[in-house]
Amino acid sequence: MKTPFDIILKPVLSEKAYSKFAEGTYTFWVAPDSNKTEIANAIESAFKVKVVRVNIQNTLGKNKRLGKFEGKRPDRKKAIVTVAPGQKIEALEGLI
């Protein structure tokens, strides 16, 4: 059985993600094998809010080089979560 924190890896900390906080939309990096239902349940149980919508983006890792050495950044999954009107995730609101 997965815990909510096995599914939610960390919040996305970017200027674009911060600008969506006022609309009740929060962005998280999530486990690559998770689906929308699992993500919604994990957010609701971890932060005690009602989730209205979950959108998912699969992000492919870039190929990077340093001299003659070549590597690849990991593939990741991003979830954009919209909570019910009037609700906030207080743990993330303090980061602004």
JSON list of N, CA, C and O in Angstrom, two decimals, residues 24-44:
[
{"chain": "A", "resi": 24, "resn": "GLY", "atom": "N", "xyz": [-5.88, 28.72, -6.76]},
{"chain": "A", "resi": 24, "resn": "GLY", "atom": "CA", "xyz": [-6.13, 27.43, -6.12]},
{"chain": "A", "resi": 24, "resn": "GLY", "atom": "C", "xyz": [-5.55, 26.27, -6.89]},
{"chain": "A", "resi": 24, "resn": "GLY", "atom": "O", "xyz": [-6.00, 25.13, -6.75]},
{"chain": "A", "resi": 25, "resn": "THR", "atom": "N", "xyz": [-4.52, 26.53, -7.69]},
{"chain": "A", "resi": 25, "resn": "THR", "atom": "CA", "xyz": [-3.87, 25.49, -8.48]},
{"chain": "A", "resi": 25, "resn": "THR", "atom": "C", "xyz": [-2.45, 25.29, -7.98]},
{"chain": "A", "resi": 25, "resn": "THR", "atom": "O", "xyz": [-1.69, 26.25, -7.87]},
{"chain": "A", "resi": 26, "resn": "TYR", "atom": "N", "xyz": [-2.10, 24.05, -7.68]},
{"chain": "A", "resi": 26, "resn": "TYR", "atom": "CA", "xyz": [-0.79, 23.72, -7.12]},
{"chain": "A", "resi": 26, "resn": "TYR", "atom": "C", "xyz": [-0.15, 22.65, -8.00]},
{"chain": "A", "resi": 26, "resn": "TYR", "atom": "O", "xyz": [-0.83, 21.79, -8.56]},
{"chain": "A", "resi": 27, "resn": "THR", "atom": "N", "xyz": [1.18, 22.69, -8.10]},
{"chain": "A", "resi": 27, "resn": "THR", "atom": "CA", "xyz": [1.90, 21.78, -8.99]},
{"chain": "A", "resi": 27, "resn": "THR", "atom": "C", "xyz": [2.87, 20.93, -8.16]},
{"chain": "A", "resi": 27, "resn": "THR", "atom": "O", "xyz": [3.59, 21.46, -7.32]},
{"chain": "A", "resi": 28, "resn": "PHE", "atom": "N", "xyz": [2.90, 19.63, -8.45]},
{"chain": "A", "resi": 28, "resn": "PHE", "atom": "CA", "xyz": [3.75, 18.69, -7.71]},
{"chain": "A", "resi": 28, "resn": "PHE", "atom": "C", "xyz": [4.45, 17.77, -8.68]},
{"chain": "A", "resi": 28, "resn": "PHE", "atom": "O", "xyz": [3.90, 17.40, -9.72]},
{"chain": "A", "resi": 29, "resn": "TRP", "atom": "N", "xyz": [5.67, 17.34, -8.32]},
{"chain": "A", "resi": 29, "resn": "TRP", "atom": "CA", "xyz": [6.31, 16.21, -8.98]},
{"chain": "A", "resi": 29, "resn": "TRP", "atom": "C", "xyz": [5.75, 14.97, -8.30]},
{"chain": "A", "resi": 29, "resn": "TRP", "atom": "O", "xyz": [5.71, 14.90, -7.06]},
{"chain": "A", "resi": 30, "resn": "VAL", "atom": "N", "xyz": [5.31, 13.99, -9.07]},
{"chain": "A", "resi": 30, "resn": "VAL", "atom": "CA", "xyz": [4.69, 12.79, -8.51]},
{"chain": "A", "resi": 30, "resn": "VAL", "atom": "C", "xyz": [5.39, 11.55, -9.04]},
{"chain": "A", "resi": 30, "resn": "VAL", "atom": "O", "xyz": [6.18, 11.61, -9.98]},
{"chain": "A", "resi": 31, "resn": "ALA", "atom": "N", "xyz": [5.08, 10.42, -8.44]},
{"chain": "A", "resi": 31, "resn": "ALA", "atom": "CA", "xyz": [5.67, 9.14, -8.85]},
{"chain": "A", "resi": 31, "resn": "ALA", "atom": "C", "xyz": [5.24, 8.83, -10.29]},
{"chain": "A", "resi": 31, "resn": "ALA", "atom": "O", "xyz": [4.08, 9.02, -10.65]},
{"chain": "A", "resi": 32, "resn": "PRO", "atom": "N", "xyz": [6.17, 8.35, -11.11]},
{"chain": "A", "resi": 32, "resn": "PRO", "atom": "CA", "xyz": [5.86, 8.11, -12.53]},
{"chain": "A", "resi": 32, "resn": "PRO", "atom": "C", "xyz": [4.78, 7.06, -12.78]},
{"chain": "A", "resi": 32, "resn": "PRO", "atom": "O", "xyz": [4.12, 7.08, -13.80]},
{"chain": "A", "resi": 33, "resn": "ASP", "atom": "N", "xyz": [4.56, 6.15, -11.84]},
{"chain": "A", "resi": 33, "resn": "ASP", "atom": "CA", "xyz": [3.57, 5.10, -12.04]},
{"chain": "A", "resi": 33, "resn": "ASP", "atom": "C", "xyz": [2.21, 5.43, -11.43]},
{"chain": "A", "resi": 33, "resn": "ASP", "atom": "O", "xyz": [1.32, 4.60, -11.43]},
{"chain": "A", "resi": 34, "resn": "SER", "atom": "N", "xyz": [2.02, 6.65, -10.94]},
{"chain": "A", "resi": 34, "resn": "SER", "atom": "CA", "xyz": [0.76, 7.02, -10.31]},
{"chain": "A", "resi": 34, "resn": "SER", "atom": "C", "xyz": [-0.24, 7.53, -11.35]},
{"chain": "A", "resi": 34, "resn": "SER", "atom": "O", "xyz": [0.14, 8.01, -12.42]},
{"chain": "A", "resi": 35, "resn": "ASN", "atom": "N", "xyz": [-1.54, 7.41, -11.03]},
{"chain": "A", "resi": 35, "resn": "ASN", "atom": "CA", "xyz": [-2.58, 7.90, -11.93]},
{"chain": "A", "resi": 35, "resn": "ASN", "atom": "C", "xyz": [-3.34, 9.05, -11.26]},
{"chain": "A", "resi": 35, "resn": "ASN", "atom": "O", "xyz": [-3.06, 9.41, -10.11]},
{"chain": "A", "resi": 36, "resn": "LYS", "atom": "N", "xyz": [-4.31, 9.63, -11.96]},
{"chain": "A", "resi": 36, "resn": "LYS", "atom": "CA", "xyz": [-5.01, 10.81, -11.47]},
{"chain": "A", "resi": 36, "resn": "LYS", "atom": "C", "xyz": [-5.77, 10.54, -10.18]},
{"chain": "A", "resi": 36, "resn": "LYS", "atom": "O", "xyz": [-5.79, 11.37, -9.27]},
{"chain": "A", "resi": 37, "resn": "THR", "atom": "N", "xyz": [-6.39, 9.38, -10.08]},
{"chain": "A", "resi": 37, "resn": "THR", "atom": "CA", "xyz": [-7.16, 9.04, -8.88]},
{"chain": "A", "resi": 37, "resn": "THR", "atom": "C", "xyz": [-6.25, 8.91, -7.67]},
{"chain": "A", "resi": 37, "resn": "THR", "atom": "O", "xyz": [-6.57, 9.43, -6.59]},
{"chain": "A", "resi": 38, "resn": "GLU", "atom": "N", "xyz": [-5.13, 8.23, -7.82]},
{"chain": "A", "resi": 38, "resn": "GLU", "atom": "CA", "xyz": [-4.17, 8.09, -6.72]},
{"chain": "A", "resi": 38, "resn": "GLU", "atom": "C", "xyz": [-3.62, 9.44, -6.29]},
{"chain": "A", "resi": 38, "resn": "GLU", "atom": "O", "xyz": [-3.46, 9.70, -5.09]},
{"chain": "A", "resi": 39, "resn": "ILE", "atom": "N", "xyz": [-3.34, 10.32, -7.24]},
{"chain": "A", "resi": 39, "resn": "ILE", "atom": "CA", "xyz": [-2.80, 11.64, -6.93]},
{"chain": "A", "resi": 39, "resn": "ILE", "atom": "C", "xyz": [-3.84, 12.46, -6.17]},
{"chain": "A", "resi": 39, "resn": "ILE", "atom": "O", "xyz": [-3.53, 13.09, -5.15]},
{"chain": "A", "resi": 40, "resn": "ALA", "atom": "N", "xyz": [-5.09, 12.44, -6.62]},
{"chain": "A", "resi": 40, "resn": "ALA", "atom": "CA", "xyz": [-6.15, 13.19, -5.95]},
{"chain": "A", "resi": 40, "resn": "ALA", "atom": "C", "xyz": [-6.34, 12.70, -4.52]},
{"chain": "A", "resi": 40, "resn": "ALA", "atom": "O", "xyz": [-6.45, 13.51, -3.58]},
{"chain": "A", "resi": 41, "resn": "ASN", "atom": "N", "xyz": [-6.37, 11.39, -4.32]},
{"chain": "A", "resi": 41, "resn": "ASN", "atom": "CA", "xyz": [-6.53, 10.83, -2.97]},
{"chain": "A", "resi": 41, "resn": "ASN", "atom": "C", "xyz": [-5.34, 11.18, -2.08]},
{"chain": "A", "resi": 41, "resn": "ASN", "atom": "O", "xyz": [-5.50, 11.46, -0.89]},
{"chain": "A", "resi": 42, "resn": "ALA", "atom": "N", "xyz": [-4.13, 11.16, -2.64]},
{"chain": "A", "resi": 42, "resn": "ALA", "atom": "CA", "xyz": [-2.94, 11.48, -1.85]},
{"chain": "A", "resi": 42, "resn": "ALA", "atom": "C", "xyz": [-2.94, 12.94, -1.43]},
{"chain": "A", "resi": 42, "resn": "ALA", "atom": "O", "xyz": [-2.63, 13.26, -0.27]},
{"chain": "A", "resi": 43, "resn": "ILE", "atom": "N", "xyz": [-3.31, 13.87, -2.31]},
{"chain": "A", "resi": 43, "resn": "ILE", "atom": "CA", "xyz": [-3.36, 15.29, -1.98]},
{"chain": "A", "resi": 43, "resn": "ILE", "atom": "C", "xyz": [-4.43, 15.54, -0.92]},
{"chain": "A", "resi": 43, "resn": "ILE", "atom": "O", "xyz": [-4.21, 16.28, 0.05]},
{"chain": "A", "resi": 44, "resn": "GLU", "atom": "N", "xyz": [-5.60, 14.92, -1.07]},
{"chain": "A", "resi": 44, "resn": "GLU", "atom": "CA", "xyz": [-6.68, 15.11, -0.11]},
{"chain": "A", "resi": 44, "resn": "GLU", "atom": "C", "xyz": [-6.30, 14.61, 1.28]},
{"chain": "A", "resi": 44, "resn": "GLU", "atom": "O", "xyz": [-6.57, 15.27, 2.28]}
]
